[in-house]
mmCIF file of C-alpha atoms in Angstrom:
data_model
loop_
_atom_site.group_PDB
_atom_site.id
_atom_site.type_symbol
_atom_site.label_atom_id
_atom_site.label_comp_id
_atom_site.label_asym_id
_atom_site.label_seq_id
_atom_site.Cartn_x
_atom_site.Cartn_y
_atom_site.Cartn_z
ATOM 1 C CA MET A 1 62.695 142.607 -36.017
ATOM 2 C CA LYS A 2 58.886 142.156 -35.370
ATOM 3 C CA THR A 3 56.667 141.556 -38.331
ATOM 4 C CA PRO A 4 54.921 144.748 -39.265
ATOM 5 C CA TRP A 5 51.389 144.693 -37.921
ATOM 6 C CA TRP A 6 50.003 146.277 -41.011
ATOM 7 C CA PHE A 7 50.944 143.163 -43.129
ATOM 8 C CA LEU A 8 47.683 141.414 -42.607
ATOM 9 C CA HIS A 9 45.358 144.303 -42.759
ATOM 10 C CA LYS A 10 44.716 147.354 -45.134
ATOM 11 C CA THR A 11 45.386 150.296 -42.847
ATOM 12 C CA PRO A 12 46.129 154.045 -43.564
ATOM 13 C CA LEU A 13 49.706 153.332 -43.038
ATOM 14 C CA SER A 14 49.908 150.463 -45.688
ATOM 15 C CA PHE A 15 48.083 152.772 -48.252
ATOM 16 C CA LEU A 16 50.708 155.410 -47.319
ATOM 17 C CA LEU A 17 53.549 153.056 -48.124
ATOM 18 C CA LEU A 18 52.031 152.026 -51.513
ATOM 19 C CA PRO A 19 54.094 154.491 -53.589
ATOM 20 C CA ILE A 20 57.339 153.241 -51.979
ATOM 21 C CA ALA A 21 56.276 149.634 -52.638
ATOM 22 C CA PHE A 22 55.807 150.378 -56.344
ATOM 23 C CA ILE A 23 59.056 152.102 -56.734
ATOM 24 C CA TYR A 24 60.891 149.280 -54.639
ATOM 25 C CA TYR A 25 59.164 146.588 -56.899
ATOM 26 C CA GLY A 26 59.748 148.396 -60.076
ATOM 27 C CA ILE A 27 63.547 148.688 -59.413
ATOM 28 C CA GLY A 28 63.509 145.139 -58.312
ATOM 29 C CA ARG A 29 62.086 143.656 -61.533
ATOM 30 C CA VAL A 30 64.787 145.660 -63.621
ATOM 31 C CA VAL A 31 67.506 144.094 -61.506
ATOM 32 C CA TYR A 32 65.797 140.703 -61.721
ATOM 33 C CA GLY A 33 65.614 140.774 -65.391
ATOM 34 C CA TRP A 34 69.333 141.751 -65.695
ATOM 35 C CA ARG A 35 70.558 138.939 -63.363
ATOM 36 C CA LYS A 36 68.345 136.451 -65.021
ATOM 37 C CA LEU A 37 70.440 136.890 -68.124
ATOM 38 C CA PHE A 38 73.226 135.320 -66.339
ATOM 39 C CA ALA A 39 71.473 132.593 -64.386
ATOM 40 C CA TYR A 40 73.773 129.645 -63.306
ATOM 41 C CA LYS A 41 72.402 126.351 -64.497
ATOM 42 C CA SER A 42 73.344 123.530 -61.914
ATOM 43 C CA ARG A 43 74.658 120.178 -62.969
ATOM 44 C CA ARG A 44 72.432 118.690 -60.133
ATOM 45 C CA LYS A 45 68.648 119.529 -60.195
ATOM 46 C CA ILE A 46 67.696 122.272 -57.877
ATOM 47 C CA ILE A 47 64.358 122.079 -55.818
ATOM 48 C CA CYS A 48 63.662 125.672 -54.633
ATOM 49 C CA VAL A 49 61.012 126.076 -51.691
ATOM 50 C CA GLY A 50 59.858 129.564 -50.900
ATOM 51 C CA GLY A 51 56.956 131.808 -51.401
ATOM 52 C CA ILE A 52 55.850 135.335 -52.020
ATOM 53 C CA PHE A 53 54.777 136.082 -48.331
ATOM 54 C CA ALA A 54 57.622 137.537 -46.356
ATOM 55 C CA GLY A 55 58.153 135.281 -43.478
ATOM 56 C CA GLY A 56 56.140 133.180 -41.150
ATOM 57 C CA VAL A 57 54.377 130.780 -43.466
ATOM 58 C CA GLY A 58 56.108 127.579 -42.169
ATOM 59 C CA LYS A 59 58.560 126.977 -44.962
ATOM 60 C CA THR A 60 61.247 125.371 -42.890
ATOM 61 C CA PRO A 61 59.271 122.227 -41.920
ATOM 62 C CA ILE A 62 58.597 121.731 -45.725
ATOM 63 C CA VAL A 63 62.254 121.955 -46.577
ATOM 64 C CA ARG A 64 63.018 119.443 -43.774
ATOM 65 C CA ILE A 65 60.481 116.921 -45.071
ATOM 66 C CA ILE A 66 61.661 117.274 -48.700
ATOM 67 C CA ALA A 67 65.333 117.001 -47.782
ATOM 68 C CA ASN A 68 64.736 114.046 -45.620
ATOM 69 C CA PHE A 69 62.650 112.264 -48.338
ATOM 70 C CA LEU A 70 65.358 112.755 -50.989
ATOM 71 C CA ASP A 71 68.346 112.586 -48.766
ATOM 72 C CA ALA A 72 69.353 115.850 -50.227
ATOM 73 C CA PRO A 73 71.643 118.587 -48.962
ATOM 74 C CA VAL A 74 70.119 122.125 -48.426
ATOM 75 C CA VAL A 75 71.590 125.354 -49.297
ATOM 76 C CA MET A 76 70.458 128.519 -47.603
ATOM 77 C CA ARG A 77 71.497 132.021 -47.134
ATOM 78 C CA GLY A 78 70.802 131.827 -43.373
ATOM 79 C CA TYR A 79 69.648 134.758 -41.228
ATOM 80 C CA LYS A 80 72.265 136.843 -39.326
ATOM 81 C CA ARG A 81 74.501 133.692 -39.443
ATOM 82 C CA THR A 82 77.221 135.498 -37.449
ATOM 83 C CA ALA A 83 74.848 135.273 -34.412
ATOM 84 C CA SER A 84 75.411 132.665 -31.635
ATOM 85 C CA THR A 85 73.635 129.527 -32.931
ATOM 86 C CA ASN A 86 76.979 128.136 -33.935
ATOM 87 C CA ASN A 87 77.242 130.957 -36.457
ATOM 88 C CA ILE A 88 74.781 129.354 -38.882
ATOM 89 C CA GLY A 89 71.383 130.567 -37.754
ATOM 90 C CA ASP A 90 68.388 128.933 -36.088
ATOM 91 C CA GLU A 91 66.847 127.376 -39.282
ATOM 92 C CA ALA A 92 69.970 125.742 -40.339
ATOM 93 C CA ALA A 93 70.518 124.564 -36.855
ATOM 94 C CA MET A 94 66.993 122.897 -36.902
ATOM 95 C CA LEU A 95 67.785 121.218 -40.151
ATOM 96 C CA MET A 96 71.177 119.880 -38.942
ATOM 97 C CA SER A 97 69.663 118.403 -35.866
ATOM 98 C CA ASP A 98 67.691 116.196 -38.179
ATOM 99 C CA GLY A 99 70.948 114.859 -39.841
ATOM 100 C CA ILE A 100 70.481 117.024 -42.937
ATOM 101 C CA ALA A 101 73.762 118.327 -44.679
ATOM 102 C CA VAL A 102 73.191 122.103 -44.582
ATOM 103 C CA HIS A 103 75.334 124.707 -46.410
ATOM 104 C CA VAL A 104 74.862 128.169 -45.152
ATOM 105 C CA GLY A 105 76.101 131.281 -46.884
ATOM 106 C CA HIS A 106 76.170 132.421 -50.603
ATOM 107 C CA ARG A 107 73.679 129.948 -52.329
ATOM 108 C CA LYS A 108 75.437 130.058 -55.645
ATOM 109 C CA SER A 109 78.885 129.425 -54.293
ATOM 110 C CA ASN A 110 77.632 126.438 -52.145
ATOM 111 C CA ILE A 111 75.844 124.889 -55.156
ATOM 112 C CA LEU A 112 79.078 125.267 -57.258
ATOM 113 C CA LEU A 113 80.890 123.311 -54.560
ATOM 114 C CA LEU A 114 78.227 120.649 -54.302
ATOM 115 C CA ASN A 115 78.461 120.332 -58.105
ATOM 116 C CA ARG A 116 82.211 119.515 -57.845
ATOM 117 C CA GLN A 117 81.497 116.571 -55.525
ATOM 118 C CA LYS A 118 82.246 113.572 -57.533
ATOM 119 C CA GLY A 119 79.875 110.634 -57.673
ATOM 120 C CA ASP A 120 76.912 112.739 -56.231
ATOM 121 C CA ASN A 121 74.310 113.523 -58.762
ATOM 122 C CA GLY A 122 71.305 113.776 -56.478
ATOM 123 C CA PRO A 123 69.178 116.954 -56.150
ATOM 124 C CA ILE A 124 69.849 119.853 -54.034
ATOM 125 C CA VAL A 125 67.134 121.626 -51.973
ATOM 126 C CA MET A 126 67.367 125.464 -51.912
ATOM 127 C CA ASP A 127 65.671 127.025 -48.978
ATOM 128 C CA ASP A 128 64.132 130.254 -50.185
ATOM 129 C CA GLY A 129 65.387 132.109 -53.161
ATOM 130 C CA LEU A 130 62.384 131.970 -55.643
ATOM 131 C CA GLN A 131 62.855 135.732 -56.114
ATOM 132 C CA ASN A 132 66.732 135.133 -56.735
ATOM 133 C CA PRO A 133 67.158 134.776 -60.509
ATOM 134 C CA SER A 134 71.076 134.068 -60.412
ATOM 135 C CA ILE A 135 70.290 130.406 -60.025
ATOM 136 C CA ALA A 136 68.060 128.380 -62.423
ATOM 137 C CA LYS A 137 65.566 126.279 -60.690
ATOM 138 C CA ASP A 138 64.430 122.855 -62.098
ATOM 139 C CA ILE A 139 61.488 122.761 -59.488
ATOM 140 C CA SER A 140 59.886 125.667 -57.798
ATOM 141 C CA ILE A 141 57.621 125.056 -54.929
ATOM 142 C CA TYR A 142 55.559 127.906 -53.409
ATOM 143 C CA VAL A 143 54.488 127.591 -49.825
ATOM 144 C CA PHE A 144 51.332 129.308 -48.285
ATOM 145 C CA ASP A 145 49.699 129.451 -44.981
ATOM 146 C CA GLU A 146 45.980 129.163 -45.325
ATOM 147 C CA GLY A 147 45.320 131.486 -42.289
ATOM 148 C CA MET A 148 47.521 134.244 -43.912
ATOM 149 C CA GLY A 149 46.761 133.995 -47.452
ATOM 150 C CA PHE A 150 48.130 137.079 -49.200
ATOM 151 C CA GLY A 151 47.978 139.311 -46.154
ATOM 152 C CA ASN A 152 46.650 142.661 -47.100
ATOM 153 C CA GLY A 153 47.634 141.968 -50.683
ATOM 154 C CA PHE A 154 50.116 144.737 -50.888
ATOM 155 C CA LEU A 155 53.869 144.523 -52.088
ATOM 156 C CA LEU A 156 56.650 145.085 -49.572
ATOM 157 C CA PRO A 157 56.828 147.501 -47.445
ATOM 158 C CA ALA A 158 53.183 148.219 -47.767
ATOM 159 C CA GLY A 159 52.329 144.523 -47.299
ATOM 160 C CA PRO A 160 53.977 141.111 -47.074
ATOM 161 C CA LEU A 161 54.150 140.278 -50.766
ATOM 162 C CA ARG A 162 57.608 139.892 -52.263
ATOM 163 C CA GLU A 163 56.211 139.854 -55.847
ATOM 164 C CA THR A 164 52.897 140.225 -57.459
ATOM 165 C CA LYS A 165 50.380 137.375 -57.375
ATOM 166 C CA LYS A 166 50.637 136.664 -61.050
ATOM 167 C CA HIS A 167 54.230 135.304 -60.507
ATOM 168 C CA ILE A 168 52.638 132.338 -58.580
ATOM 169 C CA GLN A 169 52.114 130.983 -62.224
ATOM 170 C CA ASN A 170 55.858 130.307 -62.240
ATOM 171 C CA ALA A 171 55.280 127.598 -59.639
ATOM 172 C CA ASP A 172 55.627 123.983 -60.486
ATOM 173 C CA ALA A 173 53.734 123.204 -57.312
ATOM 174 C CA ILE A 174 51.968 124.918 -54.456
ATOM 175 C CA ILE A 175 51.854 123.563 -50.850
ATOM 176 C CA VAL A 176 49.108 125.219 -48.723
ATOM 177 C CA ILE A 177 49.454 124.666 -44.871
ATOM 178 C CA ARG A 178 45.904 124.123 -43.449
ATOM 179 C CA ASN A 179 44.604 126.585 -40.822
ATOM 180 C CA LYS A 180 41.433 126.374 -38.682
ATOM 181 C CA ASN A 181 40.641 130.045 -39.660
ATOM 182 C CA PRO A 182 41.304 130.069 -43.445
ATOM 183 C CA ARG A 183 41.762 133.685 -44.777
ATOM 184 C CA LYS A 184 38.865 134.821 -47.065
ATOM 185 C CA LYS A 185 39.661 135.888 -50.645
ATOM 186 C CA PHE A 186 42.756 133.274 -50.774
ATOM 187 C CA ALA A 187 42.334 132.349 -54.380
ATOM 188 C CA LEU A 188 45.235 130.297 -55.970
ATOM 189 C CA PRO A 189 45.665 130.042 -59.760
ATOM 190 C CA THR A 190 44.260 126.918 -61.643
ATOM 191 C CA GLY A 191 46.428 124.544 -63.575
ATOM 192 C CA ILE A 192 49.236 124.325 -60.963
ATOM 193 C CA PRO A 193 49.310 121.096 -58.694
ATOM 194 C CA ILE A 194 48.176 122.064 -55.178
ATOM 195 C CA PHE A 195 48.971 119.964 -52.245
ATOM 196 C CA TYR A 196 47.781 120.320 -48.667
ATOM 197 C CA ALA A 197 49.915 120.065 -45.435
ATOM 198 C CA GLU A 198 48.776 119.961 -41.746
ATOM 199 C CA ASN A 199 50.692 121.174 -38.798
ATOM 200 C CA LYS A 200 50.354 119.760 -35.323
ATOM 201 C CA THR A 201 52.052 121.212 -32.220
ATOM 202 C CA VAL A 202 52.933 118.596 -29.650
ATOM 203 C CA SER A 203 53.427 120.009 -26.223
ATOM 204 C CA PRO A 204 56.222 118.577 -24.148
ATOM 205 C CA TYR A 205 53.989 118.895 -21.113
ATOM 206 C CA PRO A 206 50.964 116.893 -20.090
ATOM 207 C CA LYS A 207 47.438 118.253 -20.619
ATOM 208 C CA GLY A 208 46.457 120.616 -17.691
ATOM 209 C CA GLU A 209 49.897 122.074 -17.206
ATOM 210 C CA ARG A 210 50.054 125.756 -17.033
ATOM 211 C CA LEU A 211 52.089 127.239 -19.724
ATOM 212 C CA PHE A 212 54.042 130.500 -20.321
ATOM 213 C CA ALA A 213 54.781 130.442 -24.033
ATOM 214 C CA PHE A 214 57.277 132.645 -25.704
ATOM 215 C CA ALA A 215 58.583 132.832 -29.301
ATOM 216 C CA GLY A 216 60.672 135.046 -31.610
ATOM 217 C CA ILE A 217 59.237 134.065 -34.977
ATOM 218 C CA GLY A 218 57.452 135.748 -37.851
ATOM 219 C CA TYR A 219 53.953 135.283 -36.401
ATOM 220 C CA PRO A 220 54.188 134.116 -32.784
ATOM 221 C CA LYS A 221 50.423 134.191 -32.360
ATOM 222 C CA LYS A 222 50.164 131.051 -34.521
ATOM 223 C CA PHE A 223 52.301 129.301 -31.979
ATOM 224 C CA PHE A 224 50.513 130.451 -29.059
ATOM 225 C CA ASN A 225 47.139 129.548 -30.379
ATOM 226 C CA SER A 226 48.212 125.912 -31.214
ATOM 227 C CA LEU A 227 48.951 125.271 -27.622
ATOM 228 C CA SER A 228 46.409 124.448 -24.718
ATOM 229 C CA GLY A 229 46.931 125.571 -21.226
ATOM 230 C CA VAL A 230 48.682 128.842 -22.070
ATOM 231 C CA VAL A 231 48.140 131.329 -19.149
ATOM 232 C CA ALA A 232 50.724 133.899 -20.420
ATOM 233 C CA ARG A 233 52.586 134.595 -23.691
ATOM 234 C CA ARG A 234 55.394 136.901 -24.915
ATOM 235 C CA GLY A 235 56.352 137.558 -28.441
ATOM 236 C CA PHE A 236 59.615 138.728 -29.706
ATOM 237 C CA GLY A 237 60.999 139.742 -33.072
ATOM 238 C CA ASP A 238 61.558 137.136 -35.849
ATOM 239 C CA HIS A 239 65.067 135.285 -35.297
ATOM 240 C CA TYR A 240 65.399 137.139 -31.873
ATOM 241 C CA GLN A 241 68.631 136.706 -30.088
ATOM 242 C CA TYR A 242 67.797 136.318 -26.455
ATOM 243 C CA THR A 243 69.830 138.126 -23.857
ATOM 244 C CA GLU A 244 70.560 137.079 -20.268
ATOM 245 C CA LYS A 245 68.248 139.789 -19.099
ATOM 246 C CA ASP A 246 65.343 138.447 -21.311
ATOM 247 C CA ILE A 247 65.830 134.874 -20.046
ATOM 248 C CA GLU A 248 65.904 135.958 -16.421
ATOM 249 C CA GLY A 249 62.630 137.951 -17.095
ATOM 250 C CA LEU A 250 60.971 134.947 -18.530
ATOM 251 C CA PHE A 251 61.954 132.729 -15.669
ATOM 252 C CA GLU A 252 60.576 135.258 -13.163
ATOM 253 C CA SER A 253 57.471 135.939 -15.129
ATOM 254 C CA ALA A 254 56.684 132.087 -15.361
ATOM 255 C CA LYS A 255 57.531 131.748 -11.720
ATOM 256 C CA ARG A 256 54.712 134.458 -10.830
ATOM 257 C CA LYS A 257 52.278 132.761 -13.048
ATOM 258 C CA LYS A 258 53.151 129.336 -11.718
ATOM 259 C CA ALA A 259 53.659 128.158 -15.117
ATOM 260 C CA LYS A 260 56.313 126.132 -17.143
ATOM 261 C CA LEU A 261 58.257 127.859 -19.898
ATOM 262 C CA VAL A 262 57.726 126.579 -23.382
ATOM 263 C CA THR A 263 58.946 127.758 -26.668
ATOM 264 C CA THR A 264 59.395 126.815 -30.449
ATOM 265 C CA GLU A 265 62.166 124.610 -31.721
ATOM 266 C CA LYS A 266 63.639 127.573 -33.738
ATOM 267 C CA ASP A 267 63.761 129.591 -30.444
ATOM 268 C CA TRP A 268 65.051 126.779 -28.478
ATOM 269 C CA VAL A 269 68.132 126.271 -30.691
ATOM 270 C CA ARG A 270 68.949 129.972 -30.064
ATOM 271 C CA LEU A 271 69.152 129.641 -26.465
ATOM 272 C CA PRO A 272 72.453 129.194 -24.605
ATOM 273 C CA ALA A 273 73.201 125.434 -23.893
ATOM 274 C CA ASP A 274 72.730 125.710 -20.071
ATOM 275 C CA VAL A 275 69.269 127.353 -20.551
ATOM 276 C CA ARG A 276 68.162 124.659 -23.116
ATOM 277 C CA GLU A 277 68.459 122.165 -20.326
ATOM 278 C CA LYS A 278 65.725 124.122 -18.364
ATOM 279 C CA ILE A 279 63.233 125.063 -21.201
ATOM 280 C CA LYS A 280 61.481 122.582 -23.397
ATOM 281 C CA PHE A 281 60.091 123.172 -26.924
ATOM 282 C CA ALA A 282 56.933 122.125 -28.410
ATOM 283 C CA ARG A 283 57.569 119.843 -31.313
ATOM 284 C CA LEU A 284 55.918 120.812 -34.708
ATOM 285 C CA GLU A 285 54.707 117.884 -36.690
ATOM 286 C CA THR A 286 53.995 118.484 -40.252
ATOM 287 C CA LYS A 287 52.398 116.061 -42.751
ATOM 288 C CA ILE A 288 52.164 116.662 -46.431
ATOM 289 C CA ASP A 289 49.632 114.902 -48.644
ATOM 290 C CA ASP A 290 51.098 111.653 -49.825
ATOM 291 C CA ARG A 291 50.400 112.579 -53.440
ATOM 292 C CA PHE A 292 53.048 115.130 -53.345
ATOM 293 C CA PHE A 293 55.870 112.707 -52.971
ATOM 294 C CA ASP A 294 54.641 110.907 -56.065
ATOM 295 C CA TRP A 295 54.450 114.136 -58.002
ATOM 296 C CA LEU A 296 58.012 115.109 -56.810
ATOM 297 C CA LYS A 297 59.521 111.905 -57.853
ATOM 298 C CA GLU A 298 57.888 111.937 -61.232
ATOM 299 C CA LYS A 299 58.854 115.643 -61.548
ATOM 300 C CA LEU A 300 62.506 114.904 -60.800
ATOM 301 C CA ASN A 301 62.503 112.185 -63.439
ATOM 302 C CA CYS A 302 61.197 114.743 -66.133
ATOM 303 C CA ALA A 303 63.128 117.781 -65.133
ATOM 304 C CA HIS A 304 66.196 118.478 -67.270
#
């Protein structure tokens, strides 16, 4: 599914969808309050990394960094995990390629299983789920992309927000991913630790190479703009499962443009094994402010 084009701008359609957004959110808050009454408290500390912006903010690299830093397992629901990426989903496959223990499926069930493991009392990283009240969190980290901010500022489906901005006050920390074109009117609450992260896209090809970039992520334009030498581009829906026809079309188009195909790591893991040998991905390098790790260690020692 492609990210709705109106998420970043206030359009007649987004205003038209506002009544549905209010109803959807109102029902959601009632369900949230009820489920919170029965929240499960884990024996091991839970670090939840998510956000209020629906998709495309760059959460997975942050999860990867935190899990590697703490040598912690990751629990995640997964996206259409019955798909072809070893039946686990692209984000899980990315994390597993880094040697991270990933548990895909019902989050609460996976946390219960991890709690039963004797001799391991380390923290568990939960990928997404800040809006899921059925699991108590010890540390909640909200991730934002500086270039997207709050989008058009409306709730789903009129905009990209899963909850109202006031709920950011529930965060223990905020990580903002820097952008060359920061969005205006992106004001975050005071009194919450804010840390900054930098993304750098490393092309697998030398400078000057003609590139045909394709991506099936929340906001493919971010990926395209991060590369130099792009002479053609094609965006697909988020978590798109490429067909044989799609792949043939990409190779033919790249040949006509006399360009090399390049994609994201998330897309690359979704490609068939034989195709992965012929297509390279651009590596995303993410660096978080060093102060964040000191804060995290201190917070883990204080969390109870």
